[in-house]
Amino acid sequence: GGGYAMGGPPGATSAGANHMNDVYFGAALCIVAGSVFGGVSLFFSFKTVEWIQITYLMLFGLSLAVLDTPFLKTIKLITDMKMYISKYLQFVTRVTGKGITLIFLGSMLFLVLWENVDGNFSKFLAVVLGMFPVLVGSASLVIGVLKSTKLEKARKMLLPVIDSQPDQGGMTMSDFNHLTESNGGIRFEALDLKLIFNALVSNPAWAFTNSHQQQGGYSNVDEPRIPKQDLIDWCRGGMVFL
């Protein structure tokens, strides 16, 4: 899904993250496959407006597929595409944002195939390829809201003490976990911490990744950090959706 999938330190990924990414990738492929099938039919039926709609769905589906692909991760073209997608479509790197996007794309694909492509087979594809992304998106949205609610509780607990925290060049994931556990007893999983950092760090993951790729990879010093000012802004602001 989102977070530091591209920019996190080696070993930071978890089996849970990989499984989530695989499900997201499958949902994105459903969008792409349905769009290609519908696009060919609409093109030869001279339904220009509907063809433009489904081409848009295909491009968006491809973007999501690249973001969560389990294949060719080390290819420079794929890493560059991930970087630019995270830069310009940061909304889809969050669990809630990806959920909303999949619900929208799946619903649109279902409607376009059901209403504009003739034949029972196209209706079958509309249900299968359109509804799976909607189901995945719905589950993602619920999970994202639950995780965001937990983060909101931590924010309220940290608000009275955040100004007094020492500024040591930013806070690492383990430091953040220790802080929330010490002030409210809230502890986050590794995957949640990556999502939190993606949402709270003002310097986006794409810039962080790019700068360190140019320096030849990660060391312990390169571990992602949240600047103290970002933490203060978050604590004083409203609810953040992961």
XYZ file of C-alpha atoms in Angstrom:
242
model
C 0.000 0.000 0.000
C 1.421 3.301 0.983
C 4.129 4.448 3.304
C 7.807 3.781 2.822
C 7.386 0.776 0.579
C 9.868 2.464 -1.739
C 11.862 4.413 0.789
C 11.927 2.358 3.963
C 15.067 0.791 5.341
C 15.883 -2.773 4.264
C 13.962 -5.339 6.297
C 11.244 -2.853 7.211
C 8.689 -4.577 5.030
C 6.600 -7.298 6.640
C 4.634 -10.310 5.486
C 1.447 -8.384 6.281
C 2.501 -5.522 4.049
C 3.346 -7.927 1.223
C -0.030 -9.642 1.482
C -1.835 -6.308 1.433
C 0.154 -5.200 -1.600
C -0.656 -8.465 -3.404
C -4.391 -7.949 -2.834
C -4.156 -4.333 -4.009
C -2.194 -5.487 -7.052
C -4.882 -8.059 -7.878
C -7.605 -5.422 -7.597
C -5.646 -3.074 -9.869
C -5.192 -5.852 -12.446
C -8.969 -6.384 -12.441
C -9.398 -2.708 -13.349
C -6.793 -2.980 -16.122
C -8.180 -6.244 -17.548
C -11.775 -5.018 -17.523
C -10.747 -1.712 -19.079
C -8.812 -3.396 -21.897
C -11.723 -5.728 -22.682
C -14.265 -2.909 -22.571
C -11.977 -0.497 -24.407
C -11.577 -2.794 -27.407
C -15.341 -3.391 -27.611
C -16.194 0.298 -27.251
C -13.556 1.354 -29.786
C -15.028 -0.830 -32.508
C -18.554 0.198 -31.504
C -17.567 3.871 -32.059
C -18.700 4.852 -28.541
C -16.116 7.592 -28.159
C -17.164 9.101 -24.821
C -17.395 5.707 -23.110
C -14.075 4.688 -24.667
C -12.399 7.780 -23.185
C -13.914 6.956 -19.791
C -12.626 3.402 -19.809
C -9.199 4.495 -21.051
C -9.008 6.778 -18.014
C -9.886 3.793 -15.801
C -7.162 1.717 -17.451
C -4.489 4.374 -16.885
C -5.487 4.787 -13.251
C -5.537 1.001 -12.815
C -2.053 0.745 -14.307
C -0.804 3.398 -11.870
C -2.145 1.415 -8.922
C -0.690 -1.817 -10.321
C 2.774 -0.247 -10.634
C 2.535 1.054 -7.075
C 1.899 -2.417 -5.621
C 3.534 -4.727 -8.157
C 5.365 -7.714 -6.612
C 7.372 -8.074 -9.836
C 10.360 -6.232 -11.320
C 10.754 -4.066 -8.219
C 14.452 -3.487 -8.870
C 13.972 -2.269 -12.445
C 14.781 1.447 -12.622
C 11.709 2.236 -14.747
C 9.414 0.704 -12.098
C 11.104 2.500 -9.191
C 10.993 5.798 -11.098
C 7.300 5.339 -11.891
C 6.579 4.573 -8.220
C 8.431 7.715 -7.225
C 6.416 9.946 -9.562
C 3.091 8.287 -8.699
C 3.820 8.866 -5.002
C 4.749 12.460 -5.802
C 1.739 13.434 -7.902
C -0.901 10.975 -6.618
C -0.002 10.842 -2.932
C -3.677 10.286 -2.086
C -3.476 6.684 -3.376
C -0.451 5.846 -1.195
C -2.670 5.942 1.917
C -4.889 3.038 2.965
C -8.025 5.187 3.070
C -7.185 6.959 -0.188
C -6.492 3.717 -1.992
C -9.744 2.293 -0.642
C -11.797 5.213 -1.926
C -9.996 5.054 -5.293
C -10.656 1.331 -5.734
C -14.330 1.724 -4.832
C -14.662 4.503 -7.412
C -12.759 2.694 -10.167
C -14.513 -0.635 -9.582
C -17.936 1.010 -9.601
C -17.160 2.940 -12.781
C -15.835 -0.187 -14.505
C -18.971 -2.120 -13.547
C -21.274 0.599 -14.877
C -19.394 1.091 -18.152
C -19.229 -2.634 -18.943
C -22.794 -3.365 -17.834
C -24.419 -0.476 -19.687
C -22.319 -0.141 -22.837
C -20.897 -3.525 -23.809
C -23.368 -6.080 -25.151
C -23.408 -9.755 -24.235
C -23.766 -11.901 -21.146
C -20.009 -12.432 -20.955
C -19.414 -8.694 -20.578
C -21.980 -8.578 -17.779
C -20.211 -11.481 -16.088
C -16.907 -9.594 -16.339
C -18.599 -6.432 -15.076
C -19.585 -8.253 -11.892
C -16.333 -10.152 -11.333
C -13.793 -7.514 -12.411
C -15.807 -4.566 -11.090
C -16.913 -5.897 -7.723
C -13.581 -7.348 -6.545
C -11.894 -3.897 -6.474
C -14.983 -2.492 -4.723
C -14.760 -5.183 -2.024
C -11.012 -4.663 -1.592
C -11.514 -0.892 -1.507
C -14.277 -1.173 1.089
C -12.115 -3.353 3.348
C -9.178 -0.980 2.851
C -11.332 2.017 3.764
C -12.541 0.374 6.983
C -9.000 -0.652 7.956
C -7.702 2.827 7.164
C -10.357 4.519 9.279
C -9.657 2.174 12.226
C -5.917 2.830 12.004
C -6.539 6.569 11.677
C -8.782 6.538 14.761
C -6.003 4.868 16.754
C -3.540 7.501 15.537
C -5.983 10.248 16.525
C -6.090 8.883 20.089
C -2.283 9.012 20.168
C -2.331 12.588 18.867
C -4.576 13.735 21.703
C -2.331 12.016 24.247
C 0.819 13.635 22.832
C -0.584 17.147 22.507
C 0.280 18.248 26.097
C 3.854 16.874 25.961
C 5.053 17.272 22.390
C 6.595 20.735 22.887
C 8.821 19.460 25.692
C 10.338 16.631 23.599
C 14.022 17.105 22.696
C 14.839 17.780 19.063
C 17.554 15.322 18.031
C 17.374 15.691 14.286
C 14.020 14.006 13.986
C 12.266 11.016 15.534
C 12.699 7.469 14.227
C 9.899 4.906 14.057
C 11.061 3.200 17.240
C 11.320 6.593 18.994
C 7.784 7.455 17.905
C 6.478 4.120 19.153
C 8.205 4.624 22.508
C 6.738 8.129 22.797
C 3.157 7.025 22.116
C 3.525 4.031 24.430
C 4.898 6.209 27.237
C 2.090 8.744 26.823
C -1.135 6.786 26.599
C 0.028 3.178 26.232
C -0.554 3.107 22.452
C 1.798 0.953 20.403
C 1.868 0.601 16.618
C 2.910 -2.280 14.368
C 5.788 -1.826 11.912
C 3.406 -1.534 8.938
C 1.328 1.083 10.762
C 4.450 3.101 11.540
C 5.350 3.247 7.841
C 1.846 4.461 7.051
C 2.079 7.058 9.833
C 5.426 8.369 8.637
C 4.135 8.595 5.069
C 1.211 10.694 6.274
C 3.024 12.934 8.776
C 6.435 13.684 7.245
C 6.253 16.937 5.286
C 9.165 15.861 3.083
C 7.423 13.231 0.890
C 8.680 9.665 0.537
C 9.526 10.259 -3.135
C 12.032 13.005 -2.297
C 13.476 11.031 0.615
C 13.903 7.940 -1.555
C 15.416 9.830 -4.448
C 18.021 11.621 -2.343
C 19.206 8.422 -0.687
C 19.187 6.388 -3.880
C 21.640 8.919 -5.238
C 23.848 8.376 -2.193
C 23.986 4.637 -2.799
C 21.393 3.068 -0.534
C 20.586 2.993 3.149
C 22.584 2.881 6.324
C 21.329 3.008 9.889
C 21.696 6.774 9.781
C 19.314 6.915 6.825
C 16.350 5.565 8.787
C 13.256 7.680 8.106
C 12.663 10.379 10.702
C 9.830 12.747 11.536
C 11.094 16.294 12.176
C 9.908 17.740 15.485
C 8.072 20.557 13.685
C 6.047 18.012 11.696
C 5.072 16.319 14.964
C 4.053 19.638 16.508
C 2.003 20.577 13.434
C 0.289 17.185 13.523
C -0.508 17.351 17.239
C -1.954 20.848 16.922
C -3.872 20.019 13.764
C -6.857 17.781 13.168
C -7.316 14.108 12.449
C -5.012 12.609 9.818
C -6.247 9.710 7.694
C -3.743 6.953 6.986
